[in-house]
PDB file of C-alpha atoms in Angstrom:
ATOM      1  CA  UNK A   1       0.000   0.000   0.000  1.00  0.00           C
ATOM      2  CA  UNK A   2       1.304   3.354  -1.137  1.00  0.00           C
ATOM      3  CA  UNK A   3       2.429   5.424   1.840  1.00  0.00           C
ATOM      4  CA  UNK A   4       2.081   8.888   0.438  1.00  0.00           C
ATOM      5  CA  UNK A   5       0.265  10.373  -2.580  1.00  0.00           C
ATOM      6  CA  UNK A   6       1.958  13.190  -4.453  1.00  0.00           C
ATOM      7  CA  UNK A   7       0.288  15.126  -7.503  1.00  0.00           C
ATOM      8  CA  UNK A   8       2.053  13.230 -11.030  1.00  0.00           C
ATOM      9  CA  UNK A   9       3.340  16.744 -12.066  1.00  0.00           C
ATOM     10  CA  UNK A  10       3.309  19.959 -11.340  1.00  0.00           C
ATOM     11  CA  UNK A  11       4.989  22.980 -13.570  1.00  0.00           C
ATOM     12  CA  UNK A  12       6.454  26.274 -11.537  1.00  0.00           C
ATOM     13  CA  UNK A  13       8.135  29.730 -13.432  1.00  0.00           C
ATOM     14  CA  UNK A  14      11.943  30.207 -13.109  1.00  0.00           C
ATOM     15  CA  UNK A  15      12.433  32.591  -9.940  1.00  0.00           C
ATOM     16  CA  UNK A  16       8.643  31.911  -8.402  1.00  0.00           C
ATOM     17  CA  UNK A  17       8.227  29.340  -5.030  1.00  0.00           C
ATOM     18  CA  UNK A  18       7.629  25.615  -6.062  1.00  0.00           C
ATOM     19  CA  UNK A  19       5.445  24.396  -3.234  1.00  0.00           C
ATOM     20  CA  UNK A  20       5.119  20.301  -3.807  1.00  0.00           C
ATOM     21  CA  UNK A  21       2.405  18.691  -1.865  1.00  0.00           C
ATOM     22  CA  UNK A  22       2.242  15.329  -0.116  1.00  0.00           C
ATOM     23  CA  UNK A  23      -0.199  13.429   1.622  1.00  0.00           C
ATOM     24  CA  UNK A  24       0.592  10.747   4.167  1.00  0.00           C
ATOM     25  CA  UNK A  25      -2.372  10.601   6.436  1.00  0.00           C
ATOM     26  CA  UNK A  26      -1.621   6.637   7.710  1.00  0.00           C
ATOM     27  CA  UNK A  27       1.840   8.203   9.079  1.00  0.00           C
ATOM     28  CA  UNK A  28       2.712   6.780  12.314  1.00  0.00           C
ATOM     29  CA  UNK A  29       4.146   8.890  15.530  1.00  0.00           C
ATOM     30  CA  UNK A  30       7.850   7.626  15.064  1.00  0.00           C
ATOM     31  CA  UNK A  31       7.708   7.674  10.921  1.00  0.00           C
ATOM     32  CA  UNK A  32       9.700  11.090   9.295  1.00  0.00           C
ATOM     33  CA  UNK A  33       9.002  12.586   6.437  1.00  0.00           C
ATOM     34  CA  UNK A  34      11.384  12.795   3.555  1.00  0.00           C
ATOM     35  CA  UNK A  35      12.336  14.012   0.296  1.00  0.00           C
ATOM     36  CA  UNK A  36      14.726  13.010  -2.431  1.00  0.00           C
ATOM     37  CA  UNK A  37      14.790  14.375  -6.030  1.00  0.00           C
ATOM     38  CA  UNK A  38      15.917  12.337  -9.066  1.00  0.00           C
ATOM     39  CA  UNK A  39      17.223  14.878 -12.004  1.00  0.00           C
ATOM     40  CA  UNK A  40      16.884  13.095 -14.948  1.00  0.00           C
ATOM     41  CA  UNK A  41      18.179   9.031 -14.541  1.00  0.00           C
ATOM     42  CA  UNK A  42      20.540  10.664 -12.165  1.00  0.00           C
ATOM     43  CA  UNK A  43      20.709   8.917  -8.380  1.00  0.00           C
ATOM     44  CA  UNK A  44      17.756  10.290  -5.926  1.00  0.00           C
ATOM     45  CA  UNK A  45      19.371  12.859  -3.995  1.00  0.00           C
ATOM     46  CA  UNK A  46      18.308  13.850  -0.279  1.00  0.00           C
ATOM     47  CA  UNK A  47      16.760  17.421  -0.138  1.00  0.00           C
ATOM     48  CA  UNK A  48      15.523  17.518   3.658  1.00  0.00           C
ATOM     49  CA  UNK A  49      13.269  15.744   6.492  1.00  0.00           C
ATOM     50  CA  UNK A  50      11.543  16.277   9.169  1.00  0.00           C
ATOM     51  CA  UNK A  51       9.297  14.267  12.149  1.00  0.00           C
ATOM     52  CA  UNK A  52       6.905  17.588  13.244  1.00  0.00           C
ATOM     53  CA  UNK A  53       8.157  20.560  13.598  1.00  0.00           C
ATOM     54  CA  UNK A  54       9.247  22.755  10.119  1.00  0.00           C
ATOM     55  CA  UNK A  55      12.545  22.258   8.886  1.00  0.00           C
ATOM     56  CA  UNK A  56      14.854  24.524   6.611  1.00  0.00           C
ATOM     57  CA  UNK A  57      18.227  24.123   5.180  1.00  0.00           C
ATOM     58  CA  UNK A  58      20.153  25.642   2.191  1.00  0.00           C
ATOM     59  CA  UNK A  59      17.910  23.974  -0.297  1.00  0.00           C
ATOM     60  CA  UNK A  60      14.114  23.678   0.704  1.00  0.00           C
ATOM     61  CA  UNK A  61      11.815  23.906   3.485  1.00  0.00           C
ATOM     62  CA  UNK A  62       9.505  21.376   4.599  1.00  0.00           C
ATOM     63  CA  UNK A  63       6.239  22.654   6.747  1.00  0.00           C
ATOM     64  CA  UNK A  64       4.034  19.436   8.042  1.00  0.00           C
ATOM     65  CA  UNK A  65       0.648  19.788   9.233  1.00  0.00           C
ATOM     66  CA  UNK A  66      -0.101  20.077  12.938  1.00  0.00           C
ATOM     67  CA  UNK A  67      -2.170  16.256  12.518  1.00  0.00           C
ATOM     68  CA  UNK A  68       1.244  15.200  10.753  1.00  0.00           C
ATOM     69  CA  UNK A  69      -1.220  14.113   7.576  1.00  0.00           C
ATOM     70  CA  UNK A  70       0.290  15.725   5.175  1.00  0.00           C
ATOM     71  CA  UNK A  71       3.279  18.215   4.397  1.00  0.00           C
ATOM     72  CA  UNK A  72       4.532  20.884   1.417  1.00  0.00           C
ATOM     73  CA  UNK A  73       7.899  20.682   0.537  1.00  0.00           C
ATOM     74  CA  UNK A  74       9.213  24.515  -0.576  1.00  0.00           C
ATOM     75  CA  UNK A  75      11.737  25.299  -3.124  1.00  0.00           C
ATOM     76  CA  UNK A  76      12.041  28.946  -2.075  1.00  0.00           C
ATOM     77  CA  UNK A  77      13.347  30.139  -5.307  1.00  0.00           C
ATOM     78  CA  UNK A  78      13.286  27.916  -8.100  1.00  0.00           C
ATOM     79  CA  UNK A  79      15.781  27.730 -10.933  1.00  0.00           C
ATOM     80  CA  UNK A  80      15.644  25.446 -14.330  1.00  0.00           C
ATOM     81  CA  UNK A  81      18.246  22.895 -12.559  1.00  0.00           C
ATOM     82  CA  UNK A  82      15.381  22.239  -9.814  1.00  0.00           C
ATOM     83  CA  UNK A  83      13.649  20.333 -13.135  1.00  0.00           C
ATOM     84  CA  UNK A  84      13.124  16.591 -11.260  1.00  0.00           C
ATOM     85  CA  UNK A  85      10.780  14.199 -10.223  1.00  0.00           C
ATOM     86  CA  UNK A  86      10.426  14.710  -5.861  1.00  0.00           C
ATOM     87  CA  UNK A  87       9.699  11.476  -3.627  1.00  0.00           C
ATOM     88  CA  UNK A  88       8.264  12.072  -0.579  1.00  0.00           C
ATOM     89  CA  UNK A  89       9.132   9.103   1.614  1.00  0.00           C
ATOM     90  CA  UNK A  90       7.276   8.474   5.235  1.00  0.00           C
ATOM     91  CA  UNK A  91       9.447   5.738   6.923  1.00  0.00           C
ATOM     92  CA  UNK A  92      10.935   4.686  10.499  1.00  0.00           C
ATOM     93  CA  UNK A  93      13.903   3.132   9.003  1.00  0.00           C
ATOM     94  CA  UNK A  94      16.454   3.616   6.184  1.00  0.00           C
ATOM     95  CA  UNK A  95      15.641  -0.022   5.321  1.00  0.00           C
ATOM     96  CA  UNK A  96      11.856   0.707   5.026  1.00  0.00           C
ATOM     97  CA  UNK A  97      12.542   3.425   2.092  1.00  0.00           C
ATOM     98  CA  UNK A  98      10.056   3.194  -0.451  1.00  0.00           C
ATOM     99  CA  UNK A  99       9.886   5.220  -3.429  1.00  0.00           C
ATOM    100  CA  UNK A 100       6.675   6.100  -5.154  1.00  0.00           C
ATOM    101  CA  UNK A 101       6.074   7.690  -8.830  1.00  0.00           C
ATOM    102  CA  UNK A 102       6.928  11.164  -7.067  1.00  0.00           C
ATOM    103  CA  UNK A 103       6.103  14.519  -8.342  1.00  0.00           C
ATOM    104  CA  UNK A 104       7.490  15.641 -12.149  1.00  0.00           C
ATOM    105  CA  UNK A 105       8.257  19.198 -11.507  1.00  0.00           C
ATOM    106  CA  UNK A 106       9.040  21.177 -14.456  1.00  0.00           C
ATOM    107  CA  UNK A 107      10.573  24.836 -13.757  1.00  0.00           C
ATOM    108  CA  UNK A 108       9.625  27.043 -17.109  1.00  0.00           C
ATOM    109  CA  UNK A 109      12.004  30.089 -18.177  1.00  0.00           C
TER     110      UNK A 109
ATOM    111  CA  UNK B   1      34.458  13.979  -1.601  1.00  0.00           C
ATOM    112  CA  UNK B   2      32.212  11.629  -0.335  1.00  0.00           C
ATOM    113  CA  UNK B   3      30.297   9.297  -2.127  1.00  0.00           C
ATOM    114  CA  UNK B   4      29.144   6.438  -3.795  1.00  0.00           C
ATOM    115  CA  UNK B   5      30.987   4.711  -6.924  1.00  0.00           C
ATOM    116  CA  UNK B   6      29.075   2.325  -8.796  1.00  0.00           C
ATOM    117  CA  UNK B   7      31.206   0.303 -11.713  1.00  0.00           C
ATOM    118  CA  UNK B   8      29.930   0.165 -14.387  1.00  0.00           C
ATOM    119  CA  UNK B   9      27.739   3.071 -15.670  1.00  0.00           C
ATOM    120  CA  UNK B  10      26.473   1.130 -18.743  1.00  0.00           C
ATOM    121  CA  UNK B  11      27.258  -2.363 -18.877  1.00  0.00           C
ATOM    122  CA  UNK B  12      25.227  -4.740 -22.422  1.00  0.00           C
ATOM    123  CA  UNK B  13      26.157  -8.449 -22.033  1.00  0.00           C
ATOM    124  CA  UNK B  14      23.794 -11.274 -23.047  1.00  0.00           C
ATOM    125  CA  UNK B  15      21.909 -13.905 -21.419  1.00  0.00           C
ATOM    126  CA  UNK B  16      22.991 -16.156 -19.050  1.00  0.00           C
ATOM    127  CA  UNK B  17      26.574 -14.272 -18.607  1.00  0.00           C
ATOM    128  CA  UNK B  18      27.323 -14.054 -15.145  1.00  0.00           C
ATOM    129  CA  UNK B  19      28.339 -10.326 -13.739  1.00  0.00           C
ATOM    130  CA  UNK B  20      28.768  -8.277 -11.190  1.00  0.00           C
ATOM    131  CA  UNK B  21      28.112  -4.656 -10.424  1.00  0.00           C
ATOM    132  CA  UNK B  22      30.380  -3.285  -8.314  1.00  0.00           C
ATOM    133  CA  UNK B  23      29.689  -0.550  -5.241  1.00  0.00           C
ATOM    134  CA  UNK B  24      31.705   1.240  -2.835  1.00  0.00           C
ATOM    135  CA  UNK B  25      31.021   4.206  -0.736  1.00  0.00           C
ATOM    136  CA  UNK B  26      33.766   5.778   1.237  1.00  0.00           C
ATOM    137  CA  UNK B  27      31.930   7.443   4.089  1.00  0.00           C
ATOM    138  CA  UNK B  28      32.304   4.440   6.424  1.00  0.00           C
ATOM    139  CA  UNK B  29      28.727   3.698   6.277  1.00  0.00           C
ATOM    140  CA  UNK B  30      27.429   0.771   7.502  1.00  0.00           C
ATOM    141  CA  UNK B  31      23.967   0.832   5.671  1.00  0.00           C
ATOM    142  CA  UNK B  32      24.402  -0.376   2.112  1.00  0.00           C
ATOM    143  CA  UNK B  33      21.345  -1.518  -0.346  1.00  0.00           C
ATOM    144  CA  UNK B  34      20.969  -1.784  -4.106  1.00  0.00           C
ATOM    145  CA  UNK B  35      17.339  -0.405  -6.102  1.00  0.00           C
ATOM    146  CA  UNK B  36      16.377  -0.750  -9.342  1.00  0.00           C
ATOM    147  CA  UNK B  37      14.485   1.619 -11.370  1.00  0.00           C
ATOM    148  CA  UNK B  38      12.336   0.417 -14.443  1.00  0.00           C
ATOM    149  CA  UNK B  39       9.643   2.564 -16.312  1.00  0.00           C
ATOM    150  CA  UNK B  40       5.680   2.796 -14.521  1.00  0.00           C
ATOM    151  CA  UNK B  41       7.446   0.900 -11.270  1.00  0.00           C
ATOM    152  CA  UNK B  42       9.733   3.364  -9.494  1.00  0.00           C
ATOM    153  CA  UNK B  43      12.872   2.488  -7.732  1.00  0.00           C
ATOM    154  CA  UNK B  44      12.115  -0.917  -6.202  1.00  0.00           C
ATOM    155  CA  UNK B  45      14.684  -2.012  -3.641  1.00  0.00           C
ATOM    156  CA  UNK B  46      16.543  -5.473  -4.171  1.00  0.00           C
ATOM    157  CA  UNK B  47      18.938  -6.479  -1.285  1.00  0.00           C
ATOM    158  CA  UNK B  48      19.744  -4.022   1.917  1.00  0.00           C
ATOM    159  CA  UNK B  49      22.671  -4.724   4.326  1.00  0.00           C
ATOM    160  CA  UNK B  50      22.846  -3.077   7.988  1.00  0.00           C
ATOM    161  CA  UNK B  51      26.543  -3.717   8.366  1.00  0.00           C
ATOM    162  CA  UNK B  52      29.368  -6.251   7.314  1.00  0.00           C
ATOM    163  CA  UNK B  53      28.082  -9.832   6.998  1.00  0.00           C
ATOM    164  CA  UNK B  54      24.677  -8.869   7.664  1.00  0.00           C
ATOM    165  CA  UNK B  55      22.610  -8.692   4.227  1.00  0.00           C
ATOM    166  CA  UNK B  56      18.452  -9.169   3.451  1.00  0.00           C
ATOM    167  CA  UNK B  57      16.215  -9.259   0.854  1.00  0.00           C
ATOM    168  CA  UNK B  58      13.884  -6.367  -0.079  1.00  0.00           C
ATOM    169  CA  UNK B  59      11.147  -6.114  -2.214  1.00  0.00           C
ATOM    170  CA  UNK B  60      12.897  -8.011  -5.438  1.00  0.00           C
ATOM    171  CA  UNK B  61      15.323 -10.062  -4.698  1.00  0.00           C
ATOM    172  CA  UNK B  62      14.731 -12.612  -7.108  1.00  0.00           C
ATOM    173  CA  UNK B  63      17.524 -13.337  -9.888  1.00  0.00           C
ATOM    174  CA  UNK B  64      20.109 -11.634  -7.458  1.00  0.00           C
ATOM    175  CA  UNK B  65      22.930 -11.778  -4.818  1.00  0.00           C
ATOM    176  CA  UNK B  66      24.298  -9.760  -2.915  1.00  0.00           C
ATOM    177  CA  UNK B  67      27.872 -10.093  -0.724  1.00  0.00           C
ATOM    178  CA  UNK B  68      28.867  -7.702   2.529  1.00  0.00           C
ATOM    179  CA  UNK B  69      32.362  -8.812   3.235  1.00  0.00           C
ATOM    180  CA  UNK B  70      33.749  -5.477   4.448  1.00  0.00           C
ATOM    181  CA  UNK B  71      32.136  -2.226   5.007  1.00  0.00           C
ATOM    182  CA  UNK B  72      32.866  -0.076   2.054  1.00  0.00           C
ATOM    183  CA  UNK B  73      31.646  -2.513  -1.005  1.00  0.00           C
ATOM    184  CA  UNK B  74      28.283  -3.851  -1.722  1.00  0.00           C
ATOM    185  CA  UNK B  75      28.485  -6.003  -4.731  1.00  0.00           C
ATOM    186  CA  UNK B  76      25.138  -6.792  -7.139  1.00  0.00           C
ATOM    187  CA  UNK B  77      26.055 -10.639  -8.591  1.00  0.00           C
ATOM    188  CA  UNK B  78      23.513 -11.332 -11.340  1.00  0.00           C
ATOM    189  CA  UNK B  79      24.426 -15.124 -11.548  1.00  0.00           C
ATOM    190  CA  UNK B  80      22.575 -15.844 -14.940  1.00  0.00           C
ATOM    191  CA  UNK B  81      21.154 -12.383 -16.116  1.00  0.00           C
ATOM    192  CA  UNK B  82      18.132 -12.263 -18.314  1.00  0.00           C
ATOM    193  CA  UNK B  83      16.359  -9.781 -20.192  1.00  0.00           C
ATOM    194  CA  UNK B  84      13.725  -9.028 -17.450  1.00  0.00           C
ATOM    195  CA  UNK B  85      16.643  -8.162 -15.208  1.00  0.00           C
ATOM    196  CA  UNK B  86      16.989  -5.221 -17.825  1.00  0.00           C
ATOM    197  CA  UNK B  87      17.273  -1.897 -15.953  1.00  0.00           C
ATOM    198  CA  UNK B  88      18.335   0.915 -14.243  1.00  0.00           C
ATOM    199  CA  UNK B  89      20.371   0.162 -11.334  1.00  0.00           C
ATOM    200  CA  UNK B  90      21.168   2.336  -8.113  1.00  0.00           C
ATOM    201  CA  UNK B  91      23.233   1.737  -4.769  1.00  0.00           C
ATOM    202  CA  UNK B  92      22.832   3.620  -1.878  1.00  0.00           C
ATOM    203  CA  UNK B  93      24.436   4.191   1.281  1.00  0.00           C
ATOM    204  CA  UNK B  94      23.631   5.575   4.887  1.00  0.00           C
ATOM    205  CA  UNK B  95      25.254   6.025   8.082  1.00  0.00           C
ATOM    206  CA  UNK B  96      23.293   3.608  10.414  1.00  0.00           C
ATOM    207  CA  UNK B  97      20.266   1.274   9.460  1.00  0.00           C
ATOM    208  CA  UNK B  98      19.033   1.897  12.917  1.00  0.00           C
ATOM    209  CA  UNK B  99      15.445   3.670  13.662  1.00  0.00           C
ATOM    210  CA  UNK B 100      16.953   5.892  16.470  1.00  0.00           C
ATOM    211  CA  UNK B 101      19.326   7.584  14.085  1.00  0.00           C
ATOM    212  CA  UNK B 102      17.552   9.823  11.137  1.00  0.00           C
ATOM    213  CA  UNK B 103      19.464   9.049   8.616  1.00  0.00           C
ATOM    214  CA  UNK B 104      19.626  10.585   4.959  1.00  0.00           C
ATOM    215  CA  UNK B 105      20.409   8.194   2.259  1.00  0.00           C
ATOM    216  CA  UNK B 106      23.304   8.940  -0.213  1.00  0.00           C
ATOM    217  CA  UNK B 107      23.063   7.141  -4.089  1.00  0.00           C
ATOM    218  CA  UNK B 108      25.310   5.965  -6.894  1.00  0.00           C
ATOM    219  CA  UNK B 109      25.057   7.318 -10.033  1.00  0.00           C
ATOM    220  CA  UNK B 110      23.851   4.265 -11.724  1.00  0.00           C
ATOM    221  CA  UNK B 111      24.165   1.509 -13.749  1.00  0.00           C
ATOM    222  CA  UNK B 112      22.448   1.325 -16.759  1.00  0.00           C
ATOM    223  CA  UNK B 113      22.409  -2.659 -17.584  1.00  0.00           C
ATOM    224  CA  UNK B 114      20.832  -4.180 -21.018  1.00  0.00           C
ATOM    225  CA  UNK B 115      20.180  -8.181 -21.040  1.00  0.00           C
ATOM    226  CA  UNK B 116      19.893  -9.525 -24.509  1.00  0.00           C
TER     227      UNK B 116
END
């Protein structure tokens, strides 16, 4: 059974906020929340995580839902090299990593 | 730099041909695993290994075998390939496998591999 359920694709302008969606709402208390991104047939590459509370780095913020049901993973700033598919992952362990079909976002000049 | 070497990127050989895809990360990891990718079914993991010596099956193991016999490589043995095993291939590596350590997950760059 598919953990999470993303939209198939999603298009954003070149400068503008790419805010990618995910819904998890079977998530359990000790499950986290992450996202990889897969640039063309490239390997997935980690972006960020989180458990509850919102989480920034240098590349993205993730905000999660006070019921933990869902999150929105934030490019703040988009540029044509953020062009990728996004997996949003729920999981405990490393092990228990699942990927789903993802997100297709396409950043337009 | 740290990261993970797959060998090789593209690899055709034909049925039946035994081979094996080399990996090695040199982070010190002790999490290893191998996915592979395929059109409509996503990254689908094959074999996982929590540390030296220690190695299980994921999702689709079938066809494959895996080898842990020191930290840093993670071999893929496909003992008599066929075309079905035709794909997209990915190791990854991570610091722990353990659930009390969040751990991010770092990936190969692949290895494309065509069974005819």
């Amino acid at each position: 059974d598919a953990k999470t359920t993303q939209p198939t694709s999603m298009d954003c302008a070149e400068g503008r906020a790419a805010n990618l969606p995910c819904n998890h709402s079977t998530i359990s208390g000790n499950e986290y929340v992450y996202w990889y991104r897969q640039i063309h047939s490239q390997g997935p590459q980690y972006i960020i995580h989180g458990l509850k509370n919102n989480e920034t780095n240098e590349m993205a913020s993730l905000i999660i839902t006070e019921d933990r049901k869902s999150s929105t993973l934030i490019l703040p700033h988009a540029t044509l090299r953020d062009t990728a598919v996004y997996y949003c992952i729920v999981r405990v362990e490393v092990r228990d990593m699942r990927f789903g079909a993802g997100t297709r976002l396409t950043v337009k000049p | 730099e740290a990261q993970v070497t797959q060998n090789p990127r593209y690899l055709i050989t034909v049925t039946g041909k035994k081979l094996t895809v080399t990996c090695s990360q040199n982070m010190n990891h002790e999490y290893m695993s191998w996915y592979r990718q395929d059109p409509g079914l996503g990254l689908r993991q094959i074999y996982y290994s929590m540390n030296v010596e220690v190695t299980d099956k994921g999702d689709v193991p079938e066809g494959y075998k895996v080898s842990r016999k020191e930290k840093r490589n993670f071999p893929l043995i496909l003992e008599s390939p066929s075309p079905n095993q035709t794909s997209l291939y990915f190791c990854a590596s991570s610091p722990r496998g353990t659930w009390t350590i969040e751990t991010e997950a770092f990936f190969g760059q692949g290895t494309r591999l065509t069974v005819v």
